[in-house]
Amino acid sequence: MTTHTRPPTDARTSRTARITDRIEDLLEPMTTVGTQWVALDALGYLADLGYGPKVRLAPTAHTVVHPPLVEQLARDAGGSTAGTSSSTGHESRPPGSLDAADTLRTMRRQSRWWVTRAFSADSTRLPADLRLIASRAHELDDDDLRYLDRDVLGWWSHARITTTWATAPMKPNVPCMVCAQVGGLQVVIEPLAAICRRCGSAWDAATIGVLGEHVRLATAAMLDEPRVARRTPSRARDEGLPRILTGLVYESAAGE
């Protein structure tokens, strides 16, 4: 595969920046800030420190630093993290994950191909391969850059959804629009992304509207079928679920 530099265009610049940002997401720790309620006494001290009776609850910012997504995948694929010294809250995830192992395996295989075939470099460890790809993506021609963007979207989306422990992904029980298999679609709201576990397809905020329309049409066609249906919780809609993905989410009698 030929690699060479091209004069930057808006599309190339945007695509290259997106590749770099997503690889950075895979390799760098992520910080989230939430609200935690604590008990304070009349003087404003934490009540559980013994400075007085618990008189009121007050919100306080709670900062959590999560390991890089690649590190989270490796931990999940290797087994339980219980008992490790970490303050990230990641220890509560289930031991061992086939999805994490599959995501890592795909990422390693595809990144090795890009490093050795597209950039004619030596493949080493996954983080180093990903950094090389991010630093040299601008050398690719337009077609190859588009293919790399698609692969990186797959790595990022699968890693994001596989390592989501706070809120489980939504799983619309409809056929995937790419492979037509049921039971593989998974959607998360923050950040907005969707994947198919069956064929590996991925969607981001820019393309998920197409998937949403497919889900809407598929669920509408299933209205007369003998399935158990429930409304998507209003809380999910309030938290930013795209309107096109709201409505009926089907579950089979087997609880898929």
PDB file of C-alpha atoms in Angstrom:
ATOM      1  CA  MET A   1       0.000   0.000   0.000  1.00  0.00           C
ATOM      2  CA  THR A   2       1.372   3.372  -1.003  1.00  0.00           C
ATOM      3  CA  THR A   3       1.674   6.047   1.650  1.00  0.00           C
ATOM      4  CA  HIS A   4       2.371   9.642   0.858  1.00  0.00           C
ATOM      5  CA  THR A   5       1.469  13.078   2.025  1.00  0.00           C
ATOM      6  CA  ARG A   6      -1.303  15.064   0.385  1.00  0.00           C
ATOM      7  CA  PRO A   7      -2.269  18.718   0.629  1.00  0.00           C
ATOM      8  CA  PRO A   8      -4.698  18.967   3.540  1.00  0.00           C
ATOM      9  CA  THR A   9      -8.394  19.368   2.811  1.00  0.00           C
ATOM     10  CA  ASP A  10     -11.256  19.929   5.211  1.00  0.00           C
ATOM     11  CA  ALA A  11     -12.377  16.304   4.920  1.00  0.00           C
ATOM     12  CA  ARG A  12      -8.864  14.914   5.366  1.00  0.00           C
ATOM     13  CA  THR A  13      -8.120  17.216   8.273  1.00  0.00           C
ATOM     14  CA  SER A  14     -11.358  16.286  10.002  1.00  0.00           C
ATOM     15  CA  ARG A  15     -10.834  12.569   9.430  1.00  0.00           C
ATOM     16  CA  THR A  16      -7.223  12.639  10.594  1.00  0.00           C
ATOM     17  CA  ALA A  17      -8.153  14.598  13.726  1.00  0.00           C
ATOM     18  CA  ARG A  18     -10.936  12.116  14.483  1.00  0.00           C
ATOM     19  CA  ILE A  19      -8.519   9.185  14.178  1.00  0.00           C
ATOM     20  CA  THR A  20      -6.023  10.892  16.482  1.00  0.00           C
ATOM     21  CA  ASP A  21      -8.671  11.782  19.075  1.00  0.00           C
ATOM     22  CA  ARG A  22     -10.108   8.269  19.191  1.00  0.00           C
ATOM     23  CA  ILE A  23      -6.712   6.622  19.518  1.00  0.00           C
ATOM     24  CA  GLU A  24      -5.910   9.076  22.301  1.00  0.00           C
ATOM     25  CA  ASP A  25      -9.166   7.990  23.960  1.00  0.00           C
ATOM     26  CA  LEU A  26      -7.961   4.390  23.776  1.00  0.00           C
ATOM     27  CA  LEU A  27      -4.548   5.127  25.290  1.00  0.00           C
ATOM     28  CA  GLU A  28      -5.036   7.934  27.817  1.00  0.00           C
ATOM     29  CA  PRO A  29      -6.722   7.828  31.247  1.00  0.00           C
ATOM     30  CA  MET A  30     -10.207   9.314  31.309  1.00  0.00           C
ATOM     31  CA  THR A  31     -11.439  11.610  34.067  1.00  0.00           C
ATOM     32  CA  THR A  32     -15.118  11.857  34.918  1.00  0.00           C
ATOM     33  CA  VAL A  33     -16.681  14.258  37.406  1.00  0.00           C
ATOM     34  CA  GLY A  34     -19.951  13.415  39.116  1.00  0.00           C
ATOM     35  CA  THR A  35     -21.945  14.577  42.105  1.00  0.00           C
ATOM     36  CA  GLN A  36     -21.714  12.820  45.450  1.00  0.00           C
ATOM     37  CA  TRP A  37     -23.891  13.701  48.441  1.00  0.00           C
ATOM     38  CA  VAL A  38     -22.143  13.923  51.804  1.00  0.00           C
ATOM     39  CA  ALA A  39     -23.373  14.561  55.344  1.00  0.00           C
ATOM     40  CA  LEU A  40     -22.171  17.819  56.912  1.00  0.00           C
ATOM     41  CA  ASP A  41     -22.562  19.170  60.415  1.00  0.00           C
ATOM     42  CA  ALA A  42     -23.516  22.734  61.344  1.00  0.00           C
ATOM     43  CA  LEU A  43     -19.911  23.919  60.863  1.00  0.00           C
ATOM     44  CA  GLY A  44     -19.588  22.412  57.402  1.00  0.00           C
ATOM     45  CA  TYR A  45     -17.377  19.499  58.420  1.00  0.00           C
ATOM     46  CA  LEU A  46     -18.004  15.973  57.248  1.00  0.00           C
ATOM     47  CA  ALA A  47     -20.319  14.527  59.864  1.00  0.00           C
ATOM     48  CA  ASP A  48     -18.695  11.103  59.823  1.00  0.00           C
ATOM     49  CA  LEU A  49     -15.431  12.675  61.068  1.00  0.00           C
ATOM     50  CA  GLY A  50     -16.981  13.188  64.485  1.00  0.00           C
ATOM     51  CA  TYR A  51     -17.366  16.969  64.442  1.00  0.00           C
ATOM     52  CA  GLY A  52     -21.052  16.982  65.227  1.00  0.00           C
ATOM     53  CA  PRO A  53     -24.422  15.494  64.383  1.00  0.00           C
ATOM     54  CA  LYS A  54     -25.459  14.883  60.802  1.00  0.00           C
ATOM     55  CA  VAL A  55     -27.570  17.904  60.088  1.00  0.00           C
ATOM     56  CA  ARG A  56     -27.719  18.186  56.310  1.00  0.00           C
ATOM     57  CA  LEU A  57     -26.700  16.641  53.018  1.00  0.00           C
ATOM     58  CA  ALA A  58     -24.685  18.664  50.544  1.00  0.00           C
ATOM     59  CA  PRO A  59     -23.546  17.892  46.979  1.00  0.00           C
ATOM     60  CA  THR A  60     -19.843  17.694  46.300  1.00  0.00           C
ATOM     61  CA  ALA A  61     -17.890  17.054  43.122  1.00  0.00           C
ATOM     62  CA  HIS A  62     -16.546  13.510  42.884  1.00  0.00           C
ATOM     63  CA  THR A  63     -13.673  12.979  40.462  1.00  0.00           C
ATOM     64  CA  VAL A  64     -12.776   9.526  39.174  1.00  0.00           C
ATOM     65  CA  VAL A  65      -9.767   8.748  37.001  1.00  0.00           C
ATOM     66  CA  HIS A  66     -10.412   5.669  34.863  1.00  0.00           C
ATOM     67  CA  PRO A  67      -7.598   3.632  33.299  1.00  0.00           C
ATOM     68  CA  PRO A  68      -7.097   3.889  29.527  1.00  0.00           C
ATOM     69  CA  LEU A  69      -9.637   1.890  27.532  1.00  0.00           C
ATOM     70  CA  VAL A  70      -6.950  -0.507  26.251  1.00  0.00           C
ATOM     71  CA  GLU A  71      -5.867  -1.190  29.825  1.00  0.00           C
ATOM     72  CA  GLN A  72      -9.461  -1.754  30.912  1.00  0.00           C
ATOM     73  CA  LEU A  73      -9.948  -4.227  28.063  1.00  0.00           C
ATOM     74  CA  ALA A  74      -6.791  -6.114  29.043  1.00  0.00           C
ATOM     75  CA  ARG A  75      -7.915  -6.317  32.676  1.00  0.00           C
ATOM     76  CA  ASP A  76     -11.382  -7.495  31.740  1.00  0.00           C
ATOM     77  CA  ALA A  77     -10.067 -10.057  29.274  1.00  0.00           C
ATOM     78  CA  GLY A  78      -7.600 -11.386  31.824  1.00  0.00           C
ATOM     79  CA  GLY A  79     -10.074 -11.855  34.665  1.00  0.00           C
ATOM     80  CA  SER A  80     -11.279 -10.136  37.812  1.00  0.00           C
ATOM     81  CA  THR A  81      -9.573  -6.993  39.077  1.00  0.00           C
ATOM     82  CA  ALA A  82     -10.889  -7.446  42.614  1.00  0.00           C
ATOM     83  CA  GLY A  83      -8.232  -6.882  45.237  1.00  0.00           C
ATOM     84  CA  THR A  84      -5.997  -4.716  43.072  1.00  0.00           C
ATOM     85  CA  SER A  85      -4.880  -1.372  44.404  1.00  0.00           C
ATOM     86  CA  SER A  86      -6.898   1.105  42.389  1.00  0.00           C
ATOM     87  CA  SER A  87      -9.246   3.962  43.184  1.00  0.00           C
ATOM     88  CA  THR A  88     -10.968   3.965  39.825  1.00  0.00           C
ATOM     89  CA  GLY A  89     -14.047   1.958  40.765  1.00  0.00           C
ATOM     90  CA  HIS A  90     -13.231  -0.449  37.944  1.00  0.00           C
ATOM     91  CA  GLU A  91     -12.927  -3.430  40.330  1.00  0.00           C
ATOM     92  CA  SER A  92     -16.687  -4.051  40.304  1.00  0.00           C
ATOM     93  CA  ARG A  93     -16.722  -5.330  36.733  1.00  0.00           C
ATOM     94  CA  PRO A  94     -17.406  -9.062  36.229  1.00  0.00           C
ATOM     95  CA  PRO A  95     -14.399 -11.419  36.106  1.00  0.00           C
ATOM     96  CA  GLY A  96     -13.286 -12.326  32.620  1.00  0.00           C
ATOM     97  CA  SER A  97     -14.943 -10.994  29.493  1.00  0.00           C
ATOM     98  CA  LEU A  98     -15.132 -12.687  26.126  1.00  0.00           C
ATOM     99  CA  ASP A  99     -16.246  -9.410  24.565  1.00  0.00           C
ATOM    100  CA  ALA A 100     -13.141  -7.663  25.921  1.00  0.00           C
ATOM    101  CA  ALA A 101     -10.917 -10.458  24.620  1.00  0.00           C
ATOM    102  CA  ASP A 102     -12.560 -10.301  21.174  1.00  0.00           C
ATOM    103  CA  THR A 103     -12.219  -6.509  21.053  1.00  0.00           C
ATOM    104  CA  LEU A 104      -8.527  -6.680  21.965  1.00  0.00           C
ATOM    105  CA  ARG A 105      -7.869  -9.464  19.482  1.00  0.00           C
ATOM    106  CA  THR A 106      -9.498  -7.508  16.640  1.00  0.00           C
ATOM    107  CA  MET A 107      -7.662  -4.336  17.590  1.00  0.00           C
ATOM    108  CA  ARG A 108      -4.305  -6.114  17.688  1.00  0.00           C
ATOM    109  CA  ARG A 109      -4.852  -7.892  14.381  1.00  0.00           C
ATOM    110  CA  GLN A 110      -6.022  -4.813  12.484  1.00  0.00           C
ATOM    111  CA  SER A 111      -3.484  -2.396  13.992  1.00  0.00           C
ATOM    112  CA  ARG A 112      -0.674  -4.828  13.180  1.00  0.00           C
ATOM    113  CA  TRP A 113      -1.836  -4.866   9.568  1.00  0.00           C
ATOM    114  CA  TRP A 114      -1.796  -1.077   9.360  1.00  0.00           C
ATOM    115  CA  VAL A 115       1.652  -0.824  10.947  1.00  0.00           C
ATOM    116  CA  THR A 116       3.324  -3.500   8.839  1.00  0.00           C
ATOM    117  CA  ARG A 117       1.493  -3.143   5.515  1.00  0.00           C
ATOM    118  CA  ALA A 118       0.462   0.516   5.304  1.00  0.00           C
ATOM    119  CA  PHE A 119       3.444   2.076   7.072  1.00  0.00           C
ATOM    120  CA  SER A 120       6.082  -0.645   6.482  1.00  0.00           C
ATOM    121  CA  ALA A 121       7.114  -0.530  10.129  1.00  0.00           C
ATOM    122  CA  ASP A 122       7.743  -3.168  12.765  1.00  0.00           C
ATOM    123  CA  SER A 123       4.775  -4.095  14.936  1.00  0.00           C
ATOM    124  CA  THR A 124       5.492  -4.164  18.670  1.00  0.00           C
ATOM    125  CA  ARG A 125       3.040  -3.800  21.545  1.00  0.00           C
ATOM    126  CA  LEU A 126      -0.496  -2.598  20.921  1.00  0.00           C
ATOM    127  CA  PRO A 127      -0.110   0.872  22.543  1.00  0.00           C
ATOM    128  CA  ALA A 128       3.015   1.563  20.478  1.00  0.00           C
ATOM    129  CA  ASP A 129       1.297   0.387  17.291  1.00  0.00           C
ATOM    130  CA  LEU A 130      -1.679   2.649  17.963  1.00  0.00           C
ATOM    131  CA  ARG A 131       0.554   5.655  18.589  1.00  0.00           C
ATOM    132  CA  LEU A 132       2.414   5.025  15.347  1.00  0.00           C
ATOM    133  CA  ILE A 133      -0.878   4.848  13.455  1.00  0.00           C
ATOM    134  CA  ALA A 134      -2.083   8.112  14.981  1.00  0.00           C
ATOM    135  CA  SER A 135       1.199   9.905  14.201  1.00  0.00           C
ATOM    136  CA  ARG A 136       1.346   8.751  10.569  1.00  0.00           C
ATOM    137  CA  ALA A 137      -2.305   8.655   9.538  1.00  0.00           C
ATOM    138  CA  HIS A 138      -1.834  11.870   7.574  1.00  0.00           C
ATOM    139  CA  GLU A 139       0.517  10.028   5.189  1.00  0.00           C
ATOM    140  CA  LEU A 140      -2.258   7.838   3.770  1.00  0.00           C
ATOM    141  CA  ASP A 141      -4.111   8.578   0.560  1.00  0.00           C
ATOM    142  CA  ASP A 142      -7.792   9.464   0.740  1.00  0.00           C
ATOM    143  CA  ASP A 143      -9.115   5.926   0.280  1.00  0.00           C
ATOM    144  CA  ASP A 144      -6.793   4.357   2.837  1.00  0.00           C
ATOM    145  CA  LEU A 145      -7.470   7.156   5.294  1.00  0.00           C
ATOM    146  CA  ARG A 146     -11.185   6.447   4.996  1.00  0.00           C
ATOM    147  CA  TYR A 147     -10.609   2.727   5.655  1.00  0.00           C
ATOM    148  CA  LEU A 148      -8.418   3.534   8.662  1.00  0.00           C
ATOM    149  CA  ASP A 149     -11.096   5.876  10.000  1.00  0.00           C
ATOM    150  CA  ARG A 150     -13.603   3.016   9.757  1.00  0.00           C
ATOM    151  CA  ASP A 151     -11.288   0.604  11.610  1.00  0.00           C
ATOM    152  CA  VAL A 152     -10.494   3.112  14.358  1.00  0.00           C
ATOM    153  CA  LEU A 153     -14.220   3.794  14.785  1.00  0.00           C
ATOM    154  CA  GLY A 154     -14.684   0.056  15.317  1.00  0.00           C
ATOM    155  CA  TRP A 155     -11.902  -0.141  17.919  1.00  0.00           C
ATOM    156  CA  TRP A 156     -13.121   2.929  19.780  1.00  0.00           C
ATOM    157  CA  SER A 157     -16.833   2.024  19.736  1.00  0.00           C
ATOM    158  CA  HIS A 158     -16.272  -1.579  20.819  1.00  0.00           C
ATOM    159  CA  ALA A 159     -13.863  -0.498  23.562  1.00  0.00           C
ATOM    160  CA  ARG A 160     -16.257   2.166  24.831  1.00  0.00           C
ATOM    161  CA  ILE A 161     -19.244  -0.156  24.958  1.00  0.00           C
ATOM    162  CA  THR A 162     -17.321  -3.170  26.308  1.00  0.00           C
ATOM    163  CA  THR A 163     -15.880  -1.120  29.180  1.00  0.00           C
ATOM    164  CA  THR A 164     -19.152   0.609  30.096  1.00  0.00           C
ATOM    165  CA  TRP A 165     -19.854  -0.473  33.675  1.00  0.00           C
ATOM    166  CA  ALA A 166     -22.006   2.345  35.060  1.00  0.00           C
ATOM    167  CA  THR A 167     -24.956   1.933  32.674  1.00  0.00           C
ATOM    168  CA  ALA A 168     -25.556  -1.199  30.637  1.00  0.00           C
ATOM    169  CA  PRO A 169     -25.864  -0.702  26.858  1.00  0.00           C
ATOM    170  CA  MET A 170     -29.331  -0.741  25.321  1.00  0.00           C
ATOM    171  CA  LYS A 171     -29.898  -3.824  23.187  1.00  0.00           C
ATOM    172  CA  PRO A 172     -32.621  -3.378  20.577  1.00  0.00           C
ATOM    173  CA  ASN A 173     -33.650  -6.910  19.656  1.00  0.00           C
ATOM    174  CA  VAL A 174     -33.833  -6.340  15.911  1.00  0.00           C
ATOM    175  CA  PRO A 175     -31.654  -7.588  13.047  1.00  0.00           C
ATOM    176  CA  CYS A 176     -28.436  -5.705  12.381  1.00  0.00           C
ATOM    177  CA  MET A 177     -28.722  -3.604   9.227  1.00  0.00           C
ATOM    178  CA  VAL A 178     -25.358  -4.970   8.013  1.00  0.00           C
ATOM    179  CA  CYS A 179     -25.349  -8.699   8.848  1.00  0.00           C
ATOM    180  CA  ALA A 180     -29.102  -9.213   9.481  1.00  0.00           C
ATOM    181  CA  GLN A 181     -28.405 -11.165  12.680  1.00  0.00           C
ATOM    182  CA  VAL A 182     -30.496 -10.575  15.804  1.00  0.00           C
ATOM    183  CA  GLY A 183     -29.066 -10.015  19.265  1.00  0.00           C
ATOM    184  CA  GLY A 184     -25.851  -8.199  18.421  1.00  0.00           C
ATOM    185  CA  LEU A 185     -26.808  -4.516  18.457  1.00  0.00           C
ATOM    186  CA  GLN A 186     -25.732  -2.486  21.493  1.00  0.00           C
ATOM    187  CA  VAL A 187     -26.101   1.269  22.016  1.00  0.00           C
ATOM    188  CA  VAL A 188     -24.653   3.634  24.621  1.00  0.00           C
ATOM    189  CA  ILE A 189     -25.642   7.271  25.093  1.00  0.00           C
ATOM    190  CA  GLU A 190     -22.457   8.833  26.487  1.00  0.00           C
ATOM    191  CA  PRO A 191     -20.594   8.992  24.255  1.00  0.00           C
ATOM    192  CA  LEU A 192     -23.194   8.197  21.600  1.00  0.00           C
ATOM    193  CA  ALA A 193     -22.096   5.001  19.843  1.00  0.00           C
ATOM    194  CA  ALA A 194     -23.472   1.671  18.673  1.00  0.00           C
ATOM    195  CA  ILE A 195     -21.941  -1.641  17.638  1.00  0.00           C
ATOM    196  CA  CYS A 196     -22.986  -5.046  16.390  1.00  0.00           C
ATOM    197  CA  ARG A 197     -21.380  -7.886  18.326  1.00  0.00           C
ATOM    198  CA  ARG A 198     -22.105 -10.304  15.499  1.00  0.00           C
ATOM    199  CA  CYS A 199     -20.365  -8.630  12.552  1.00  0.00           C
ATOM    200  CA  GLY A 200     -18.297  -5.895  14.210  1.00  0.00           C
ATOM    201  CA  SER A 201     -20.040  -2.945  12.562  1.00  0.00           C
ATOM    202  CA  ALA A 202     -19.932   0.366  14.420  1.00  0.00           C
ATOM    203  CA  TRP A 203     -21.758   3.704  14.338  1.00  0.00           C
ATOM    204  CA  ASP A 204     -20.964   7.046  15.948  1.00  0.00           C
ATOM    205  CA  ALA A 205     -22.964  10.228  16.474  1.00  0.00           C
ATOM    206  CA  ALA A 206     -22.575  11.158  12.796  1.00  0.00           C
ATOM    207  CA  THR A 207     -23.955   7.883  11.420  1.00  0.00           C
ATOM    208  CA  ILE A 208     -26.209   6.504  14.149  1.00  0.00           C
ATOM    209  CA  GLY A 209     -29.265   8.193  12.639  1.00  0.00           C
ATOM    210  CA  VAL A 210     -29.206   5.628   9.824  1.00  0.00           C
ATOM    211  CA  LEU A 211     -29.160   2.816  12.381  1.00  0.00           C
ATOM    212  CA  GLY A 212     -31.936   4.520  14.342  1.00  0.00           C
ATOM    213  CA  GLU A 213     -34.170   4.632  11.279  1.00  0.00           C
ATOM    214  CA  HIS A 214     -33.475   0.939  10.683  1.00  0.00           C
ATOM    215  CA  VAL A 215     -34.396   0.130  14.304  1.00  0.00           C
ATOM    216  CA  ARG A 216     -37.601   2.176  13.999  1.00  0.00           C
ATOM    217  CA  LEU A 217     -38.696   0.384  10.832  1.00  0.00           C
ATOM    218  CA  ALA A 218     -37.748  -3.030  12.204  1.00  0.00           C
ATOM    219  CA  THR A 219     -39.658  -2.530  15.443  1.00  0.00           C
ATOM    220  CA  ALA A 220     -42.690  -1.189  13.558  1.00  0.00           C
ATOM    221  CA  ALA A 221     -42.733  -4.344  11.444  1.00  0.00           C
ATOM    222  CA  MET A 222     -42.655  -6.486  14.595  1.00  0.00           C
ATOM    223  CA  LEU A 223     -45.676  -4.889  16.285  1.00  0.00           C
ATOM    224  CA  ASP A 224     -47.991  -7.724  15.293  1.00  0.00           C
ATOM    225  CA  GLU A 225     -45.569 -10.475  16.280  1.00  0.00           C
ATOM    226  CA  PRO A 226     -46.005 -12.380  19.590  1.00  0.00           C
ATOM    227  CA  ARG A 227     -43.132 -10.730  21.418  1.00  0.00           C
ATOM    228  CA  VAL A 228     -42.798  -9.139  24.817  1.00  0.00           C
ATOM    229  CA  ALA A 229     -42.319  -5.399  24.392  1.00  0.00           C
ATOM    230  CA  ARG A 230     -41.642  -2.563  26.776  1.00  0.00           C
ATOM    231  CA  ARG A 231     -41.228   1.168  26.410  1.00  0.00           C
ATOM    232  CA  THR A 232     -37.746   2.610  26.584  1.00  0.00           C
ATOM    233  CA  PRO A 233     -37.503   4.162  30.086  1.00  0.00           C
ATOM    234  CA  SER A 234     -38.206   7.872  30.041  1.00  0.00           C
ATOM    235  CA  ARG A 235     -34.968   8.404  31.959  1.00  0.00           C
ATOM    236  CA  ALA A 236     -33.028   7.187  28.921  1.00  0.00           C
ATOM    237  CA  ARG A 237     -34.846   9.666  26.718  1.00  0.00           C
ATOM    238  CA  ASP A 238     -34.209  12.478  29.184  1.00  0.00           C
ATOM    239  CA  GLU A 239     -30.486  11.701  29.196  1.00  0.00           C
ATOM    240  CA  GLY A 240     -30.091  12.405  25.503  1.00  0.00           C
ATOM    241  CA  LEU A 241     -31.299   9.332  23.657  1.00  0.00           C
ATOM    242  CA  PRO A 242     -31.740  10.417  20.037  1.00  0.00           C
ATOM    243  CA  ARG A 243     -35.423  10.697  19.264  1.00  0.00           C
ATOM    244  CA  ILE A 244     -35.025   8.293  16.371  1.00  0.00           C
ATOM    245  CA  LEU A 245     -33.860   5.558  18.781  1.00  0.00           C
ATOM    246  CA  THR A 246     -36.695   5.998  21.282  1.00  0.00           C
ATOM    247  CA  GLY A 247     -39.845   3.919  21.260  1.00  0.00           C
ATOM    248  CA  LEU A 248     -40.123   0.194  21.543  1.00  0.00           C
ATOM    249  CA  VAL A 249     -37.218  -1.991  22.582  1.00  0.00           C
ATOM    250  CA  TYR A 250     -38.056  -5.645  22.132  1.00  0.00           C
ATOM    251  CA  GLU A 251     -36.998  -8.468  24.336  1.00  0.00           C
ATOM    252  CA  SER A 252     -37.505 -12.097  23.436  1.00  0.00           C
ATOM    253  CA  ALA A 253     -39.244 -14.402  25.837  1.00  0.00           C
ATOM    254  CA  ALA A 254     -35.849 -15.882  26.568  1.00  0.00           C
ATOM    255  CA  GLY A 255     -34.701 -12.516  27.913  1.00  0.00           C
ATOM    256  CA  GLU A 256     -32.198 -11.680  25.206  1.00  0.00           C
TER     257      GLU A 256
END
